[in-house]
Short mmCIF file of C-alpha atoms in Angstrom, two decimals:
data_model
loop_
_atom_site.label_atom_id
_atom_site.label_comp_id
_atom_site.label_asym_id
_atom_site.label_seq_id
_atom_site.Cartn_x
_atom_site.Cartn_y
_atom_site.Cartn_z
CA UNK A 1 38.88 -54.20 179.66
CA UNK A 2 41.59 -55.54 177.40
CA UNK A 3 42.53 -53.00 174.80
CA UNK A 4 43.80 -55.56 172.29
CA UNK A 5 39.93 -56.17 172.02
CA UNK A 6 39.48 -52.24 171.82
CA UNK A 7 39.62 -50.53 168.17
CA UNK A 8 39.03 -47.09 169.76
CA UNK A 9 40.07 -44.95 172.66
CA UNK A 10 39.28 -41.57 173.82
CA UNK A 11 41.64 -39.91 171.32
CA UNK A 12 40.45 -41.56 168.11
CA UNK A 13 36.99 -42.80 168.64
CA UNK A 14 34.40 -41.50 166.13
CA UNK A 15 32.71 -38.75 166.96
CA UNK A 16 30.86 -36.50 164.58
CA UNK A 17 28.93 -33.16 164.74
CA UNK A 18 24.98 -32.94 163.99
CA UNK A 19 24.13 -30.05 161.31
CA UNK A 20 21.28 -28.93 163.34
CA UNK A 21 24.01 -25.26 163.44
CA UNK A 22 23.42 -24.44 159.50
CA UNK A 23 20.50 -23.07 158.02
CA UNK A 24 18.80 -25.99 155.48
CA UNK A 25 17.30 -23.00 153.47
CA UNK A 26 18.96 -19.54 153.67
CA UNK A 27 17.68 -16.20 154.10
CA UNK A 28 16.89 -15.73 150.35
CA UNK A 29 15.04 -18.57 150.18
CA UNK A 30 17.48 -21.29 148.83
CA UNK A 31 18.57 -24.94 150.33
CA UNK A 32 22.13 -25.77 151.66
CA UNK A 33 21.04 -28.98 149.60
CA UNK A 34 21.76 -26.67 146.34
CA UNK A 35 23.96 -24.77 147.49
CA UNK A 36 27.70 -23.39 145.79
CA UNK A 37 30.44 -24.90 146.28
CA UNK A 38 32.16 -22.14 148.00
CA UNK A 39 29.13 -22.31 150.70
CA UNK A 40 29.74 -25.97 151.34
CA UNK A 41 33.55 -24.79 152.26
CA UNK A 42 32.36 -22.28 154.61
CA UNK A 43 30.33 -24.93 156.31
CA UNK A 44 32.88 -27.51 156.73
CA UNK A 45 35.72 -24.90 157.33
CA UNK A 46 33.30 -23.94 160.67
CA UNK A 47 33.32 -27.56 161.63
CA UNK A 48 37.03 -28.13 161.09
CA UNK A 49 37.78 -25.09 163.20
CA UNK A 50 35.88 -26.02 166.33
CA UNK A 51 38.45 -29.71 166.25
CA UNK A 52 35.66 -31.99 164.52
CA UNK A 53 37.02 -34.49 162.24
CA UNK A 54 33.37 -35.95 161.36
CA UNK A 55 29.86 -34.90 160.02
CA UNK A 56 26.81 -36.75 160.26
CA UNK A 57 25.18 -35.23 156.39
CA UNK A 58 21.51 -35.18 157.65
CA UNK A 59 18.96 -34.72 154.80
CA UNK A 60 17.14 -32.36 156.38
CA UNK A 61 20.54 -30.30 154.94
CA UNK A 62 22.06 -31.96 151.86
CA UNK A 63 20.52 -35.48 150.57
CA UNK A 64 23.28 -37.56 149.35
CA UNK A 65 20.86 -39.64 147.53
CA UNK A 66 19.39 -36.55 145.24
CA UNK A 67 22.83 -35.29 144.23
CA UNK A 68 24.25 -35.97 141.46
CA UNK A 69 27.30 -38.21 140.98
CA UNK A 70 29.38 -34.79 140.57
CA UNK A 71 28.18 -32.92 143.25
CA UNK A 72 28.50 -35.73 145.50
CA UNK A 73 31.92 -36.05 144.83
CA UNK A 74 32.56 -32.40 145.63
CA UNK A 75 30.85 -32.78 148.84
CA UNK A 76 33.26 -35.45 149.43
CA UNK A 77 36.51 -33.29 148.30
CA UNK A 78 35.63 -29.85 150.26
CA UNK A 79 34.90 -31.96 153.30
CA UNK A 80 38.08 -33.86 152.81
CA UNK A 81 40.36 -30.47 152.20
CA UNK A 82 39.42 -29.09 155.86
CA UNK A 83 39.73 -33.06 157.18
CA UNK A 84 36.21 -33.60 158.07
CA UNK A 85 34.77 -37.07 157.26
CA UNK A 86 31.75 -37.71 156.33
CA UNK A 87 30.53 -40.62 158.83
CA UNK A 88 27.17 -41.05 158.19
CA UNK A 89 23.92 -40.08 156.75
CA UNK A 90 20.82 -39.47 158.57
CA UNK A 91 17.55 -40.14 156.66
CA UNK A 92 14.84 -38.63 159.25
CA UNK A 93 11.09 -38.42 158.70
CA UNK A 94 11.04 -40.34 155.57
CA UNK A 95 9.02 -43.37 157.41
CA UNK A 96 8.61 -46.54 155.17
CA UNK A 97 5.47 -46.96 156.98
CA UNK A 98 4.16 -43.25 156.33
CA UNK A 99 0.70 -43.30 155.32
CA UNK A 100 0.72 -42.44 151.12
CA UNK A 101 4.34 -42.27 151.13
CA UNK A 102 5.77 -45.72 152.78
CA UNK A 103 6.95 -47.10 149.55
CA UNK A 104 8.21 -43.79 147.89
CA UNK A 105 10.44 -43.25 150.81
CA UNK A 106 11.71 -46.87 150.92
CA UNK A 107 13.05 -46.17 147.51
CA UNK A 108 14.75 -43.41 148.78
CA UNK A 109 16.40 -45.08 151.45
CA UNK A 110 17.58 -47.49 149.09
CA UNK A 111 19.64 -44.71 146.90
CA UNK A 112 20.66 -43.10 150.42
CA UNK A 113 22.29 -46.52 151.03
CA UNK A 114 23.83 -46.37 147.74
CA UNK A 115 25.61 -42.94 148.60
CA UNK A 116 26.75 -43.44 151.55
CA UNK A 117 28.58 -46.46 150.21
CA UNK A 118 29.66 -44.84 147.50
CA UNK A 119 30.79 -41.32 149.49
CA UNK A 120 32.78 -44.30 152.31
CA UNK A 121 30.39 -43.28 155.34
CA UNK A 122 30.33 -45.73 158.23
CA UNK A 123 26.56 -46.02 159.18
CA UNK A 124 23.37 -45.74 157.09
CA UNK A 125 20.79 -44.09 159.74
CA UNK A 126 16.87 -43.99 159.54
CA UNK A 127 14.34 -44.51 161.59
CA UNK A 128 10.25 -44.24 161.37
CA UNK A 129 9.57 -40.53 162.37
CA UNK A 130 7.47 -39.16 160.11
CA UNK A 131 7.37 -34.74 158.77
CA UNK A 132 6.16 -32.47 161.67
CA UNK A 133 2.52 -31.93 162.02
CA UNK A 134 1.43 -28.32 161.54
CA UNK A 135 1.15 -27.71 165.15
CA UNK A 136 5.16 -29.28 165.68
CA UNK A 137 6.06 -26.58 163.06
CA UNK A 138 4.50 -23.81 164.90
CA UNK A 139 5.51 -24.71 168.36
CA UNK A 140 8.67 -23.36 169.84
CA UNK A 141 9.94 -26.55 170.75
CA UNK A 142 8.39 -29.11 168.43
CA UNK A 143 8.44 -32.22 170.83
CA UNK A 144 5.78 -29.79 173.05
CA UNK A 145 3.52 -30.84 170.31
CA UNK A 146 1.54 -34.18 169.67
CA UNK A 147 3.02 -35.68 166.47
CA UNK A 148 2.42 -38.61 164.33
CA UNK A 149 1.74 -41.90 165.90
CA UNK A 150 2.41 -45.50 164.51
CA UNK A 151 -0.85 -47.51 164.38
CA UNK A 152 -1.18 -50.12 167.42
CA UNK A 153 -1.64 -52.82 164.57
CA UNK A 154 0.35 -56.06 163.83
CA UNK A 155 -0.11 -55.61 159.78
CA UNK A 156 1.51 -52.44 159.99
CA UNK A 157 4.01 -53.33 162.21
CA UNK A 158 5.05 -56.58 160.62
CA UNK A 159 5.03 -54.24 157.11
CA UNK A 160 7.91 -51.96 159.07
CA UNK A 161 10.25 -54.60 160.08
CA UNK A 162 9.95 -56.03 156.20
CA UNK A 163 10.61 -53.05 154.80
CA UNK A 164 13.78 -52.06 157.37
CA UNK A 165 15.18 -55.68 156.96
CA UNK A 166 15.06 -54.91 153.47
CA UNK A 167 17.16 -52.06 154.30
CA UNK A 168 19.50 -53.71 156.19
CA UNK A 169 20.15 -56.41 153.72
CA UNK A 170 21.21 -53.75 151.39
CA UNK A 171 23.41 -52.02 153.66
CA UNK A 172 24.67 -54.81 155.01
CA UNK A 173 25.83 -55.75 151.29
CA UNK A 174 27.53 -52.61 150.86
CA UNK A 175 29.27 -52.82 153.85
CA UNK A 176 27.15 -50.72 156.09
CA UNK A 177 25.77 -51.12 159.48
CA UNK A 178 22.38 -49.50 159.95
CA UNK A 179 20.95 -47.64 162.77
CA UNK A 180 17.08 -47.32 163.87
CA UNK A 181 16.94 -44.22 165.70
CA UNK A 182 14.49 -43.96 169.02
CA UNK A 183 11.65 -41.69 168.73
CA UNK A 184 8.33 -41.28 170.36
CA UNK A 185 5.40 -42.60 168.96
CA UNK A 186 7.19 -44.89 166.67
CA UNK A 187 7.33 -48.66 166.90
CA UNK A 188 10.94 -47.21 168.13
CA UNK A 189 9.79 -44.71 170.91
CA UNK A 190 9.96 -47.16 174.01
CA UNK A 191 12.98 -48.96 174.99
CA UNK A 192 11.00 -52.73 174.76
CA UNK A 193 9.60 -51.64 171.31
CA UNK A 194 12.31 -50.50 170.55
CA UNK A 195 14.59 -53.75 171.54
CA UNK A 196 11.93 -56.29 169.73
CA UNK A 197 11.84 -54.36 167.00
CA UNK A 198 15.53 -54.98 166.38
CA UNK A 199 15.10 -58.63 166.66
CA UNK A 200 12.18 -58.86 164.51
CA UNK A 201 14.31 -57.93 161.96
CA UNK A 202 16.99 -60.54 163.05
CA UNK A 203 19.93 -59.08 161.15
CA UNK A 204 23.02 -58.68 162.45
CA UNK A 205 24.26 -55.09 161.04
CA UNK A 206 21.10 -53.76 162.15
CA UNK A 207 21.50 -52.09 165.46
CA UNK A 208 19.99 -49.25 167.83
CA UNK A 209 20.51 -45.52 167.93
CA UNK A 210 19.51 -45.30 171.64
CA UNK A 211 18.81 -41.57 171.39
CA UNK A 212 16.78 -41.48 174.83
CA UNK A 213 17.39 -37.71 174.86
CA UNK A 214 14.62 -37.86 172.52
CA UNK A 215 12.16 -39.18 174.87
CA UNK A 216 13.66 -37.24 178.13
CA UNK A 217 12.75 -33.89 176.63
CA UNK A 218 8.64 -35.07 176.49
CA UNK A 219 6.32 -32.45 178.24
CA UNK A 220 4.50 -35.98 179.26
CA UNK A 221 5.32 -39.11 181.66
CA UNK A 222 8.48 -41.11 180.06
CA UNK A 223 10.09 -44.17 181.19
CA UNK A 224 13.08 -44.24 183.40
CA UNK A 225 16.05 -43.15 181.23
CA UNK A 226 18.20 -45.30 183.48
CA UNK A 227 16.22 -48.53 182.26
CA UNK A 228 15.94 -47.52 178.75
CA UNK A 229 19.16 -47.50 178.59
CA UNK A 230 19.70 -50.99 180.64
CA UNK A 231 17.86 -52.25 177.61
CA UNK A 232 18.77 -50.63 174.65
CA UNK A 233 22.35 -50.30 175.06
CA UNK A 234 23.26 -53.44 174.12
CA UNK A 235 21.86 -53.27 170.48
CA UNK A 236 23.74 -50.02 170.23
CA UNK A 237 25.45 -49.78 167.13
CA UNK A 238 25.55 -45.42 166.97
CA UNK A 239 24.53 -43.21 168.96
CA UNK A 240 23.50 -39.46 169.07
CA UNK A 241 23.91 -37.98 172.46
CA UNK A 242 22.33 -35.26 173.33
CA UNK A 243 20.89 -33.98 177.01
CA UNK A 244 17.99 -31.92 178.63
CA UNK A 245 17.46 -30.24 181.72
CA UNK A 246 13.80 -32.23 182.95
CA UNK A 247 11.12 -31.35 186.04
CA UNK A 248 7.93 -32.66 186.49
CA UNK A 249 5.08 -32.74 189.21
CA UNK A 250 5.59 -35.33 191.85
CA UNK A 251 1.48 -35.62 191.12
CA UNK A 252 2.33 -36.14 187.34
CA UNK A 253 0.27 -33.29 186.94
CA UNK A 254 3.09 -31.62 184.83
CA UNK A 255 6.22 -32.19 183.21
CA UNK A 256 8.90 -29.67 181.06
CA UNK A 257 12.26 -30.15 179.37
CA UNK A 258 14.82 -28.04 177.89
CA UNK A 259 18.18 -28.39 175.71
CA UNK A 260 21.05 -28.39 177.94
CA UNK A 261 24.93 -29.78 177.73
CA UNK A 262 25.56 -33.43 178.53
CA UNK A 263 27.25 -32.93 181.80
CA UNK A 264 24.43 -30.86 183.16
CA UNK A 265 21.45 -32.60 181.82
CA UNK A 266 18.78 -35.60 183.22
CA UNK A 267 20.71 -38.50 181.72
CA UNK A 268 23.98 -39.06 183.76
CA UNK A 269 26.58 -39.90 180.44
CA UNK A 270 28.96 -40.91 182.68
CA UNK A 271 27.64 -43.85 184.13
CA UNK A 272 25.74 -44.35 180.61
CA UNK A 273 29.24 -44.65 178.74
CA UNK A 274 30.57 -46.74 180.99
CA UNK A 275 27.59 -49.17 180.55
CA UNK A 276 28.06 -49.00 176.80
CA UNK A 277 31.17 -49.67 176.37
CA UNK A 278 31.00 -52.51 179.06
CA UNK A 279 28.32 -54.11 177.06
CA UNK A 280 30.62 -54.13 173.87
CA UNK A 281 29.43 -50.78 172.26
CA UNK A 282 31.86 -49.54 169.52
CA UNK A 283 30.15 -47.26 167.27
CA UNK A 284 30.52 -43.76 166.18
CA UNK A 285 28.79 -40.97 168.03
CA UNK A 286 26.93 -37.84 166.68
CA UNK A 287 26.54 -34.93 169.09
CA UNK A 288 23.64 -32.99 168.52
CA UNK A 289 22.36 -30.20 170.12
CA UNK A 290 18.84 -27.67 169.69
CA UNK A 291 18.85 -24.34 170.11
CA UNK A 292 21.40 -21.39 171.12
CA UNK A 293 24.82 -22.20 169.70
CA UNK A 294 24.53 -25.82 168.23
CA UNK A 295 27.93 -25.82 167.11
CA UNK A 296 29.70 -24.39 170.09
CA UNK A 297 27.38 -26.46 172.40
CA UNK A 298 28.54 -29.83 170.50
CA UNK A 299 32.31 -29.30 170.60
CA UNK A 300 32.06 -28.86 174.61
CA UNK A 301 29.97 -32.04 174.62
CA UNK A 302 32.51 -33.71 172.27
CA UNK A 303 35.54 -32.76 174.40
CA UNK A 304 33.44 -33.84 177.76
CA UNK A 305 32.53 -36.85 176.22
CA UNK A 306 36.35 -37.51 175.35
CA UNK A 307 36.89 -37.68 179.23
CA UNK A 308 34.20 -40.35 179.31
CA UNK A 309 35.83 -42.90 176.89
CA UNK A 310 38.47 -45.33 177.65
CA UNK A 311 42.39 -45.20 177.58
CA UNK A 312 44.36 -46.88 175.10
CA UNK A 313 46.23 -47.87 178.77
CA UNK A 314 42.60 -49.28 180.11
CA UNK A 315 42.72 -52.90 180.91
#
């Protein structure tokens, strides 16, 4: 590996922190979205103090796009006072294919694109997950229940990849790279899917977030997580890592999954980040974790993950 040809190493290379650890709506009934000021300080002062220097702003939490020009700006200046970037924004189950919705939401992917430009993130992220069904909602674990599936039809399909090379064009104007994240059920959710999909749309800032953790933790038979990533990893241009203990029936009669740390989990990151980088990944990664202490559980991940990367003495 030559490290003239290497813009990151294991001390700087991007890596942000999920906000799956704050509440979206609080206790009384309001959103972190609308929250004070002084509330956004306490959240980024918590990320600051367990050694992130990134945030991936997921609008699940805050929507960039639905703030206003002043409170995005603020956003920007309390992260920025406790030296916490803000890398990215995740637009999740806002499908430009969902049924009644499609073209709503591809407006508001547009204005996400606009604020991330305009707050300096590094990747626009999306994907074509679509809101949890009631059953996901009540389930402890939402991927133990059947969610919504993209049609098996070419109209539809051939209407997604217009719609997210639209996308791309426009971040790709701004500046932006954009990220299609992997997800079950989706015209994303298997690794050859997943890989056409990407050259359907045939641009070149329009990349892969090969989140296979997301199709490890199915209660149902998955592909091999060693070939999904063979595949995928080379259109990688972010990833969020995440990992999950796994056992099934050698009958396929059953299978369960449950959070657990990188190191300890199905997918073996070490030989995975090796691969990665070997096949010329560079982007940022988010560390995301469910359940228990998100937060604490992402900056162990983040400092094993450090080990993983290469030296600025690699050659």
């Amino acid at each position: 590996m030559n490290a003239s040809l290497h813009p990151f190493t294991r001390e700087n290379w991007p890596i942000a922190v999920c906000m799956h650890g704050f509440a979206p709506i609080a206790a009384d009934g309001s959103r972190l979205h609308d929250a004070s000021g002084e509330s956004w300080d306490a959240m980024f002062r918590q990320i600051a103090r367990l050694g992130f220097t990134a945030v991936e702003i997921a609008d699940s939490h805050i929507r960039p796009a639905d703030l206003s020009p002043t409170r995005r700006a603020e956003l920007a200046a309390i992260a920025n006072s406790h030296g916490v970037e803000l890398l990215s924004v995740h637009v999740q189950r806002q499908s430009v294919i969902q049924p009644g919705r499609g073209e709503q939401n591809l407006a508001y992917a547009h204005r996400a694109i606009d604020a991330a430009a305009e707050l300096g993130m590094r990747v626009f992220s999306t994907g074509l997950h679509q809101p949890f069904t009631e059953a996901q909602r009540a389930a402890l674990w939402f991927w133990t229940a059947q969610g919504p599936v993209d049609p098996d039809d070419a109209e539809t399909r051939a209407l997604a990849v217009r719609r997210l090379r639209e996308l791309g064009e426009h971040a790709g104007s701004v500046g932006l790279p954009m990220s299609l994240e992997m997800y079950e059920d989706t015209y994303l959710g298997t690794a050859d899917s997943a890989v056409r999909l990407i050259e359907e749309i045939g641009l070149d800032n329009v990349g892969l977030n090969p989140d296979i953790g997301n199709l490890v933790r199915l209660h149902r038979p998955i592909e091999d997580w060693r070939e999904m990533h063979e595949k995928t990893l080379p259109y990688a241009n972010y990833w969020h890592v995440k990992n999950y203990m796994r056992d099934e029936a050698g009958d396929g009669t059953w299978q369960t999954a449950v959070p657990t740390s990188l190191e300890l989990g199905l997918i073996n990151y070490r030989a995975m980040v090796a691969h990665a980088v070997e096949v010329g990944f560079r982007g940022p990664f988010l560390m995301e974790q469910y359940g228990g202490d998100s937060l604490g559980v992402c900056a162990s991940n983040r400092d094993y993950l450090r080990t993983l990367l290469p030296d600025s003495t690699d050659a």
